[in-house]
Amino acid sequence: QIADQAQENLEQMQDDATHSEDAAERVKDQMSQAEAEAFALAAQGANTTDAEANVARLRRDYILARDKALQKRKEAGVAKEKTEHLVEEASEELLAAQKESFKCEELNKMADKELRRSREAASKAFRDSLVAASAAEFAKSQSDEVQAARDEQAAREGALSPVSVLERLRSKSIAIILANFMHAPDLSKHRPVKDAAFVGQKDAAGLREGFGAIQFPEGAEYSGEW
């Protein structure tokens, strides 16, 4: 806005200088005409006192008008230099602002991308925790079955070999548990939630290691050793 205002002022000053120059030229033309008339009167032997006085007056007016025009043109030149400087500064500031705006937009895009990745990682971690909980519950149920079989075998008091029954049950339970865990995700290789959700120590690969705290989107929190 400052540069635009300076440009408007410059244009006005240049117009004023042009008008002053035009006025000086008109006075000069009048002076030339008065000189011609005075010369004609002198050639005719007539009284030229009034004509010479008019020429002298017009000459003074022309000098004043010319000096005024020169001064206005000089002021317009100074204003032009200042205006060009202001326009240059304004252009540089505008370019810097545009670069900063572009940088902010890029940072916002990166932040949004990191936020989406953090939410995806948190969601995966939550699903993995559900899978682990289900596996643990299944293992407990298998252990209960083994214990129940052990108690039943003890009640039979030797109807069958306790060792043989328990070994078969144990082998079956271990096989079922292993089959379930073969299809479960490897939680040890789970990529960490980004810094937006996890605060703590990490290893060289960026995985959680040591002490830290994490908060999942559903509100669950964990603080301790990884």
C-alpha atoms as an extended CHARMM CRD file, in Angstrom:
* protein
*
       226  EXT
         1         1  GLN       CA              0.0000000000        0.0000000000        0.0000000000  PROA      1               0.0000000000
         2         2  ILE       CA              2.8600000000        2.3690000000        0.7950000000  PROA      2               0.0000000000
         3         3  ALA       CA              4.4820000000        1.6180000000       -2.5560000000  PROA      3               0.0000000000
         4         4  ASP       CA              1.1760000000        2.1160000000       -4.3800000000  PROA      4               0.0000000000
         5         5  GLN       CA              0.6020000000        5.4540000000       -2.6360000000  PROA      5               0.0000000000
         6         6  ALA       CA              4.1310000000        6.5620000000       -3.5070000000  PROA      6               0.0000000000
         7         7  GLN       CA              3.5110000000        5.6080000000       -7.1310000000  PROA      7               0.0000000000
         8         8  GLU       CA              0.3130000000        7.6940000000       -7.1860000000  PROA      8               0.0000000000
         9         9  ASN       CA              2.1650000000       10.6740000000       -5.6760000000  PROA      9               0.0000000000
        10        10  LEU       CA              4.9380000000       10.2980000000       -8.2550000000  PROA      10              0.0000000000
        11        11  GLU       CA              2.4530000000       10.3330000000      -11.1100000000  PROA      11              0.0000000000
        12        12  GLN       CA              0.8090000000       13.4550000000       -9.6840000000  PROA      12              0.0000000000
        13        13  MET       CA              4.1900000000       15.2090000000       -9.3290000000  PROA      13              0.0000000000
        14        14  GLN       CA              5.1330000000       14.2650000000      -12.8760000000  PROA      14              0.0000000000
        15        15  ASP       CA              1.8250000000       15.6650000000      -14.1200000000  PROA      15              0.0000000000
        16        16  ASP       CA              2.4270000000       18.8920000000      -12.1780000000  PROA      16              0.0000000000
        17        17  ALA       CA              5.9110000000       19.2070000000      -13.6740000000  PROA      17              0.0000000000
        18        18  THR       CA              4.5000000000       18.6890000000      -17.1550000000  PROA      18              0.0000000000
        19        19  HSD       CA              1.8160000000       21.3520000000      -16.5790000000  PROA      19              0.0000000000
        20        20  SER       CA              4.4700000000       23.7810000000      -15.2910000000  PROA      20              0.0000000000
        21        21  GLU       CA              6.6060000000       23.1410000000      -18.3670000000  PROA      21              0.0000000000
        22        22  ASP       CA              3.5900000000       23.7210000000      -20.6150000000  PROA      22              0.0000000000
        23        23  ALA       CA              2.8090000000       26.9820000000      -18.7780000000  PROA      23              0.0000000000
        24        24  ALA       CA              6.4210000000       28.1330000000      -19.1860000000  PROA      24              0.0000000000
        25        25  GLU       CA              6.2440000000       27.3670000000      -22.9140000000  PROA      25              0.0000000000
        26        26  ARG       CA              3.0440000000       29.4180000000      -23.2490000000  PROA      26              0.0000000000
        27        27  VAL       CA              4.6690000000       32.3780000000      -21.4790000000  PROA      27              0.0000000000
        28        28  LYS       CA              7.6780000000       31.9930000000      -23.7570000000  PROA      28              0.0000000000
        29        29  ASP       CA              5.4500000000       32.1030000000      -26.8290000000  PROA      29              0.0000000000
        30        30  GLN       CA              3.7450000000       35.2700000000      -25.4910000000  PROA      30              0.0000000000
        31        31  MET       CA              7.1480000000       36.8060000000      -24.8410000000  PROA      31              0.0000000000
        32        32  SER       CA              8.3090000000       36.0060000000      -28.3650000000  PROA      32              0.0000000000
        33        33  GLN       CA              5.1500000000       37.5510000000      -29.7970000000  PROA      33              0.0000000000
        34        34  ALA       CA              5.5800000000       40.7050000000      -27.6360000000  PROA      34              0.0000000000
        35        35  GLU       CA              9.1960000000       41.0290000000      -28.7610000000  PROA      35              0.0000000000
        36        36  ALA       CA              8.1030000000       40.7920000000      -32.3850000000  PROA      36              0.0000000000
        37        37  GLU       CA              5.4750000000       43.4770000000      -31.8680000000  PROA      37              0.0000000000
        38        38  ALA       CA              7.9850000000       45.7460000000      -30.0960000000  PROA      38              0.0000000000
        39        39  PHE       CA             10.4580000000       45.2520000000      -32.9340000000  PROA      39              0.0000000000
        40        40  ALA       CA              7.7730000000       46.1260000000      -35.4850000000  PROA      40              0.0000000000
        41        41  LEU       CA              6.8770000000       49.3120000000      -33.5990000000  PROA      41              0.0000000000
        42        42  ALA       CA             10.5510000000       50.2870000000      -33.3940000000  PROA      42              0.0000000000
        43        43  ALA       CA             10.8940000000       49.7070000000      -37.1230000000  PROA      43              0.0000000000
        44        44  GLN       CA              7.9600000000       52.0590000000      -37.7110000000  PROA      44              0.0000000000
        45        45  GLY       CA              9.5160000000       54.7190000000      -35.4380000000  PROA      45              0.0000000000
        46        46  ALA       CA              6.5540000000       54.4390000000      -33.0220000000  PROA      46              0.0000000000
        47        47  ASN       CA              6.7290000000       54.6810000000      -29.2420000000  PROA      47              0.0000000000
        48        48  THR       CA              7.8450000000       51.2750000000      -27.8890000000  PROA      48              0.0000000000
        49        49  THR       CA              7.8450000000       52.0230000000      -24.1670000000  PROA      49              0.0000000000
        50        50  ASP       CA              4.7130000000       50.0180000000      -23.3750000000  PROA      50              0.0000000000
        51        51  ALA       CA              5.7370000000       47.2030000000      -25.6980000000  PROA      51              0.0000000000
        52        52  GLU       CA              9.1910000000       46.9490000000      -24.0980000000  PROA      52              0.0000000000
        53        53  ALA       CA              7.6390000000       46.9940000000      -20.6200000000  PROA      53              0.0000000000
        54        54  ASN       CA              5.3370000000       44.1570000000      -21.6790000000  PROA      54              0.0000000000
        55        55  VAL       CA              8.2810000000       42.1910000000      -23.0520000000  PROA      55              0.0000000000
        56        56  ALA       CA             10.2090000000       42.7040000000      -19.7840000000  PROA      56              0.0000000000
        57        57  ARG       CA              7.2150000000       41.5390000000      -17.7530000000  PROA      57              0.0000000000
        58        58  LEU       CA              6.7150000000       38.4560000000      -19.8990000000  PROA      58              0.0000000000
        59        59  ARG       CA             10.4260000000       37.6730000000      -19.7000000000  PROA      59              0.0000000000
        60        60  ARG       CA             10.2540000000       37.7180000000      -15.8800000000  PROA      60              0.0000000000
        61        61  ASP       CA              7.1340000000       35.5420000000      -15.9530000000  PROA      61              0.0000000000
        62        62  TYR       CA              8.8630000000       33.1040000000      -18.2870000000  PROA      62              0.0000000000
        63        63  ILE       CA             11.9410000000       32.8600000000      -16.0420000000  PROA      63              0.0000000000
        64        64  LEU       CA              9.7580000000       32.2150000000      -12.9920000000  PROA      64              0.0000000000
        65        65  ALA       CA              7.6420000000       29.6460000000      -14.8480000000  PROA      65              0.0000000000
        66        66  ARG       CA             10.7450000000       27.9170000000      -16.2030000000  PROA      66              0.0000000000
        67        67  ASP       CA             12.3960000000       27.7770000000      -12.7750000000  PROA      67              0.0000000000
        68        68  LYS       CA              9.1670000000       26.4420000000      -11.2610000000  PROA      68              0.0000000000
        69        69  ALA       CA              8.9500000000       23.7480000000      -13.9280000000  PROA      69              0.0000000000
        70        70  LEU       CA             12.5880000000       22.7690000000      -13.4030000000  PROA      70              0.0000000000
        71        71  GLN       CA             12.0400000000       22.5460000000       -9.6420000000  PROA      71              0.0000000000
        72        72  LYS       CA              8.9550000000       20.3740000000      -10.0450000000  PROA      72              0.0000000000
        73        73  ARG       CA             10.7490000000       18.1290000000      -12.5070000000  PROA      73              0.0000000000
        74        74  LYS       CA             13.6410000000       17.7930000000      -10.0350000000  PROA      74              0.0000000000
        75        75  GLU       CA             11.2470000000       16.9260000000       -7.2090000000  PROA      75              0.0000000000
        76        76  ALA       CA              9.5480000000       14.3970000000       -9.4590000000  PROA      76              0.0000000000
        77        77  GLY       CA             12.9490000000       12.8140000000      -10.1800000000  PROA      77              0.0000000000
        78        78  VAL       CA             13.7100000000       12.4880000000       -6.4520000000  PROA      78              0.0000000000
        79        79  ALA       CA             10.2380000000       11.0530000000       -5.8510000000  PROA      79              0.0000000000
        80        80  LYS       CA             10.8010000000        8.5730000000       -8.6790000000  PROA      80              0.0000000000
        81        81  GLU       CA             13.9790000000        7.2410000000       -7.0500000000  PROA      81              0.0000000000
        82        82  LYS       CA             12.2300000000        6.8900000000       -3.6820000000  PROA      82              0.0000000000
        83        83  THR       CA              9.2330000000        5.2120000000       -5.2870000000  PROA      83              0.0000000000
        84        84  GLU       CA             11.4080000000        2.7290000000       -7.1640000000  PROA      84              0.0000000000
        85        85  HSD       CA             13.1860000000        1.9240000000       -3.8940000000  PROA      85              0.0000000000
        86        86  LEU       CA              9.8680000000        1.4330000000       -2.0830000000  PROA      86              0.0000000000
        87        87  VAL       CA              8.5310000000       -0.7590000000       -4.8790000000  PROA      87              0.0000000000
        88        88  GLU       CA             11.6930000000       -2.8610000000       -4.7930000000  PROA      88              0.0000000000
        89        89  GLU       CA             11.4470000000       -3.2780000000       -1.0240000000  PROA      89              0.0000000000
        90        90  ALA       CA              7.7540000000       -4.1310000000       -1.2560000000  PROA      90              0.0000000000
        91        91  SER       CA              8.4650000000       -6.7160000000       -3.9560000000  PROA      91              0.0000000000
        92        92  GLU       CA             11.1830000000       -8.3330000000       -1.8380000000  PROA      92              0.0000000000
        93        93  GLU       CA              8.9200000000       -8.4120000000        1.2210000000  PROA      93              0.0000000000
        94        94  LEU       CA              6.0900000000       -9.8770000000       -0.8210000000  PROA      94              0.0000000000
        95        95  LEU       CA              8.3760000000      -12.5620000000       -2.2400000000  PROA      95              0.0000000000
        96        96  ALA       CA              9.6460000000      -13.3990000000        1.2650000000  PROA      96              0.0000000000
        97        97  ALA       CA              6.0660000000      -13.6050000000        2.5450000000  PROA      97              0.0000000000
        98        98  GLN       CA              5.0920000000      -15.8930000000       -0.3180000000  PROA      98              0.0000000000
        99        99  LYS       CA              8.0770000000      -18.1460000000        0.3930000000  PROA      99              0.0000000000
       100       100  GLU       CA              7.1880000000      -18.2530000000        4.0950000000  PROA      100             0.0000000000
       101       101  SER       CA              3.5760000000      -19.0360000000        3.2390000000  PROA      101             0.0000000000
       102       102  PHE       CA              4.6820000000      -21.8620000000        0.9320000000  PROA      102             0.0000000000
       103       103  LYS       CA              7.0010000000      -23.1780000000        3.6440000000  PROA      103             0.0000000000
       104       104  CYS       CA              4.1490000000      -23.1400000000        6.1760000000  PROA      104             0.0000000000
       105       105  GLU       CA              1.9250000000      -25.0080000000        3.7440000000  PROA      105             0.0000000000
       106       106  GLU       CA              4.6120000000      -27.6610000000        3.2460000000  PROA      106             0.0000000000
       107       107  LEU       CA              5.0810000000      -27.9870000000        7.0120000000  PROA      107             0.0000000000
       108       108  ASN       CA              1.3300000000      -28.3520000000        7.4850000000  PROA      108             0.0000000000
       109       109  LYS       CA              1.2320000000      -31.0620000000        4.8420000000  PROA      109             0.0000000000
       110       110  MET       CA              4.0960000000      -32.8960000000        6.5570000000  PROA      110             0.0000000000
       111       111  ALA       CA              2.3880000000      -32.5460000000        9.9350000000  PROA      111             0.0000000000
       112       112  ASP       CA             -0.8660000000      -33.9270000000        8.5310000000  PROA      112             0.0000000000
       113       113  LYS       CA              1.0180000000      -36.8240000000        6.9600000000  PROA      113             0.0000000000
       114       114  GLU       CA              2.8050000000      -37.6180000000       10.2280000000  PROA      114             0.0000000000
       115       115  LEU       CA             -0.5000000000      -37.3970000000       12.1010000000  PROA      115             0.0000000000
       116       116  ARG       CA             -2.1260000000      -39.8730000000        9.7230000000  PROA      116             0.0000000000
       117       117  ARG       CA              0.8300000000      -42.2510000000       10.0560000000  PROA      117             0.0000000000
       118       118  SER       CA              0.6910000000      -41.9470000000       13.8490000000  PROA      118             0.0000000000
       119       119  ARG       CA             -3.0160000000      -42.7270000000       13.8750000000  PROA      119             0.0000000000
       120       120  GLU       CA             -2.5100000000      -45.7020000000       11.5680000000  PROA      120             0.0000000000
       121       121  ALA       CA              0.3290000000      -47.0150000000       13.7440000000  PROA      121             0.0000000000
       122       122  ALA       CA             -1.7440000000      -46.5140000000       16.9050000000  PROA      122             0.0000000000
       123       123  SER       CA             -4.6750000000      -48.3300000000       15.3210000000  PROA      123             0.0000000000
       124       124  LYS       CA             -2.4470000000      -51.2390000000       14.2970000000  PROA      124             0.0000000000
       125       125  ALA       CA             -0.9280000000      -51.3890000000       17.7640000000  PROA      125             0.0000000000
       126       126  PHE       CA             -4.4240000000      -51.5210000000       19.2520000000  PROA      126             0.0000000000
       127       127  ARG       CA             -5.4210000000      -54.3660000000       16.9210000000  PROA      127             0.0000000000
       128       128  ASP       CA             -2.2020000000      -56.2080000000       17.7880000000  PROA      128             0.0000000000
       129       129  SER       CA             -2.9560000000      -55.8120000000       21.4850000000  PROA      129             0.0000000000
       130       130  LEU       CA             -6.4020000000      -57.3110000000       20.9100000000  PROA      130             0.0000000000
       131       131  VAL       CA             -4.8210000000      -60.2560000000       19.0720000000  PROA      131             0.0000000000
       132       132  ALA       CA             -2.3090000000      -60.7460000000       21.8940000000  PROA      132             0.0000000000
       133       133  ALA       CA             -5.0830000000      -60.5980000000       24.4970000000  PROA      133             0.0000000000
       134       134  SER       CA             -7.1020000000      -63.1750000000       22.5680000000  PROA      134             0.0000000000
       135       135  ALA       CA             -4.0520000000      -65.4370000000       22.3160000000  PROA      135             0.0000000000
       136       136  ALA       CA             -3.4070000000      -65.1030000000       26.0340000000  PROA      136             0.0000000000
       137       137  GLU       CA             -7.0480000000      -65.9040000000       26.8280000000  PROA      137             0.0000000000
       138       138  PHE       CA             -6.9160000000      -68.9310000000       24.5560000000  PROA      138             0.0000000000
       139       139  ALA       CA             -3.6880000000      -70.1170000000       26.1730000000  PROA      139             0.0000000000
       140       140  LYS       CA             -5.3040000000      -69.7400000000       29.6060000000  PROA      140             0.0000000000
       141       141  SER       CA             -8.3410000000      -71.7420000000       28.4880000000  PROA      141             0.0000000000
       142       142  GLN       CA             -6.0320000000      -74.4690000000       27.1890000000  PROA      142             0.0000000000
       143       143  SER       CA             -4.1470000000      -74.4400000000       30.4590000000  PROA      143             0.0000000000
       144       144  ASP       CA             -7.4450000000      -74.7920000000       32.3270000000  PROA      144             0.0000000000
       145       145  GLU       CA             -8.3600000000      -77.7410000000       30.1480000000  PROA      145             0.0000000000
       146       146  VAL       CA             -5.0050000000      -79.3370000000       30.8700000000  PROA      146             0.0000000000
       147       147  GLN       CA             -5.5060000000      -78.7900000000       34.5870000000  PROA      147             0.0000000000
       148       148  ALA       CA             -9.0180000000      -80.2110000000       34.3850000000  PROA      148             0.0000000000
       149       149  ALA       CA             -7.7000000000      -83.2460000000       32.5380000000  PROA      149             0.0000000000
       150       150  ARG       CA             -4.9750000000      -83.6210000000       35.1260000000  PROA      150             0.0000000000
       151       151  ASP       CA             -7.5290000000      -83.5140000000       37.9290000000  PROA      151             0.0000000000
       152       152  GLU       CA             -9.7620000000      -86.0090000000       36.1280000000  PROA      152             0.0000000000
       153       153  GLN       CA             -6.8340000000      -88.2990000000       35.5880000000  PROA      153             0.0000000000
       154       154  ALA       CA             -5.8990000000      -88.0960000000       39.2200000000  PROA      154             0.0000000000
       155       155  ALA       CA             -9.4800000000      -88.9890000000       40.1620000000  PROA      155             0.0000000000
       156       156  ARG       CA             -9.3810000000      -92.0980000000       38.0720000000  PROA      156             0.0000000000
       157       157  GLU       CA             -6.4540000000      -93.2440000000       40.1920000000  PROA      157             0.0000000000
       158       158  GLY       CA             -4.5430000000      -95.1600000000       37.7080000000  PROA      158             0.0000000000
       159       159  ALA       CA             -7.1980000000      -96.1110000000       35.1610000000  PROA      159             0.0000000000
       160       160  LEU       CA             -4.8330000000      -94.7000000000       32.6030000000  PROA      160             0.0000000000
       161       161  SER       CA             -1.2260000000      -93.5770000000       32.8660000000  PROA      161             0.0000000000
       162       162  PRO       CA             -1.2470000000      -89.9390000000       34.1490000000  PROA      162             0.0000000000
       163       163  VAL       CA              1.9790000000      -89.1910000000       32.4130000000  PROA      163             0.0000000000
       164       164  SER       CA              0.6890000000      -90.4410000000       29.0640000000  PROA      164             0.0000000000
       165       165  VAL       CA             -2.5950000000      -88.4590000000       29.2640000000  PROA      165             0.0000000000
       166       166  LEU       CA             -0.9430000000      -85.2310000000       30.3440000000  PROA      166             0.0000000000
       167       167  GLU       CA              1.7100000000      -85.5140000000       27.6870000000  PROA      167             0.0000000000
       168       168  ARG       CA             -0.9260000000      -85.9420000000       24.9530000000  PROA      168             0.0000000000
       169       169  LEU       CA             -2.9540000000      -83.0010000000       26.2450000000  PROA      169             0.0000000000
       170       170  ARG       CA              0.1390000000      -80.8770000000       26.6270000000  PROA      170             0.0000000000
       171       171  SER       CA              1.2690000000      -81.6650000000       23.0780000000  PROA      171             0.0000000000
       172       172  LYS       CA             -2.1760000000      -80.8610000000       21.6720000000  PROA      172             0.0000000000
       173       173  SER       CA             -2.4010000000      -77.5550000000       23.5810000000  PROA      173             0.0000000000
       174       174  ILE       CA              1.0520000000      -76.4420000000       22.5250000000  PROA      174             0.0000000000
       175       175  ALA       CA              0.2500000000      -77.2550000000       18.8900000000  PROA      175             0.0000000000
       176       176  ILE       CA             -2.9840000000      -75.2030000000       18.9930000000  PROA      176             0.0000000000
       177       177  ILE       CA             -1.2640000000      -72.2410000000       20.6730000000  PROA      177             0.0000000000
       178       178  LEU       CA              1.5930000000      -72.2990000000       18.1970000000  PROA      178             0.0000000000
       179       179  ALA       CA             -0.8280000000      -72.4790000000       15.2660000000  PROA      179             0.0000000000
       180       180  ASN       CA             -2.6470000000      -69.3860000000       16.5120000000  PROA      180             0.0000000000
       181       181  PHE       CA              0.5470000000      -67.4450000000       17.1220000000  PROA      181             0.0000000000
       182       182  MET       CA              1.8700000000      -68.3590000000       13.6630000000  PROA      182             0.0000000000
       183       183  HSD       CA             -0.9910000000      -66.2640000000       12.2060000000  PROA      183             0.0000000000
       184       184  ALA       CA             -0.7230000000      -63.4470000000       14.7710000000  PROA      184             0.0000000000
       185       185  PRO       CA              1.2970000000      -60.2980000000       13.9390000000  PROA      185             0.0000000000
       186       186  ASP       CA              4.8600000000      -60.0530000000       15.1310000000  PROA      186             0.0000000000
       187       187  LEU       CA              4.4680000000      -57.3400000000       17.7840000000  PROA      187             0.0000000000
       188       188  SER       CA              8.2110000000      -57.1440000000       18.3590000000  PROA      188             0.0000000000
       189       189  LYS       CA              8.6410000000      -55.7720000000       14.8490000000  PROA      189             0.0000000000
       190       190  HSD       CA              5.8370000000      -53.2310000000       15.1510000000  PROA      190             0.0000000000
       191       191  ARG       CA              6.9280000000      -49.8170000000       13.9850000000  PROA      191             0.0000000000
       192       192  PRO       CA              6.6000000000      -47.1570000000       16.6780000000  PROA      192             0.0000000000
       193       193  VAL       CA              3.9750000000      -44.4940000000       16.8350000000  PROA      193             0.0000000000
       194       194  LYS       CA              5.5840000000      -41.2340000000       15.7330000000  PROA      194             0.0000000000
       195       195  ASP       CA              6.7480000000      -38.5220000000       18.0880000000  PROA      195             0.0000000000
       196       196  ALA       CA              3.3210000000      -36.9350000000       18.0680000000  PROA      196             0.0000000000
       197       197  ALA       CA              2.0480000000      -39.8690000000       20.2170000000  PROA      197             0.0000000000
       198       198  PHE       CA              5.2130000000      -41.4360000000       21.7160000000  PROA      198             0.0000000000
       199       199  VAL       CA              7.7350000000      -39.7340000000       23.9790000000  PROA      199             0.0000000000
       200       200  GLY       CA             10.7140000000      -41.7530000000       25.1160000000  PROA      200             0.0000000000
       201       201  GLN       CA             13.8910000000      -43.5700000000       24.1350000000  PROA      201             0.0000000000
       202       202  LYS       CA             14.3910000000      -45.2380000000       20.7320000000  PROA      202             0.0000000000
       203       203  ASP       CA             17.0170000000      -47.4620000000       19.1820000000  PROA      203             0.0000000000
       204       204  ALA       CA             19.0330000000      -46.7250000000       16.0350000000  PROA      204             0.0000000000
       205       205  ALA       CA             16.2260000000      -48.0900000000       13.8230000000  PROA      205             0.0000000000
       206       206  GLY       CA             13.6400000000      -45.7700000000       15.3580000000  PROA      206             0.0000000000
       207       207  LEU       CA             11.8990000000      -48.5350000000       17.3630000000  PROA      207             0.0000000000
       208       208  ARG       CA             10.7990000000      -47.9840000000       20.9620000000  PROA      208             0.0000000000
       209       209  GLU       CA             13.4890000000      -49.0830000000       23.4060000000  PROA      209             0.0000000000
       210       210  GLY       CA             14.1120000000      -48.1560000000       27.0220000000  PROA      210             0.0000000000
       211       211  PHE       CA             11.7420000000      -45.9410000000       28.9540000000  PROA      211             0.0000000000
       212       212  GLY       CA              8.9120000000      -44.0080000000       27.3630000000  PROA      212             0.0000000000
       213       213  ALA       CA              5.2260000000      -43.0950000000       27.3280000000  PROA      213             0.0000000000
       214       214  ILE       CA              2.5940000000      -43.5320000000       24.6210000000  PROA      214             0.0000000000
       215       215  GLN       CA             -1.0450000000      -42.5100000000       24.2330000000  PROA      215             0.0000000000
       216       216  PHE       CA             -3.3590000000      -44.2290000000       21.7470000000  PROA      216             0.0000000000
       217       217  PRO       CA             -6.2690000000      -42.4640000000       19.9480000000  PROA      217             0.0000000000
       218       218  GLU       CA             -8.8470000000      -44.4740000000       21.9240000000  PROA      218             0.0000000000
       219       219  GLY       CA             -7.4410000000      -42.9950000000       25.1820000000  PROA      219             0.0000000000
       220       220  ALA       CA             -5.3160000000      -45.9220000000       26.4190000000  PROA      220             0.0000000000
       221       221  GLU       CA             -1.9350000000      -44.9340000000       27.8910000000  PROA      221             0.0000000000
       222       222  TYR       CA              1.2350000000      -46.7920000000       28.7510000000  PROA      222             0.0000000000
       223       223  SER       CA              4.2860000000      -45.4990000000       30.5710000000  PROA      223             0.0000000000
       224       224  GLY       CA              7.2200000000      -47.7440000000       31.3800000000  PROA      224             0.0000000000
       225       225  GLU       CA             10.0100000000      -49.7810000000       29.8420000000  PROA      225             0.0000000000
       226       226  TRP       CA              9.9590000000      -51.1260000000       26.2860000000  PROA      226             0.0000000000
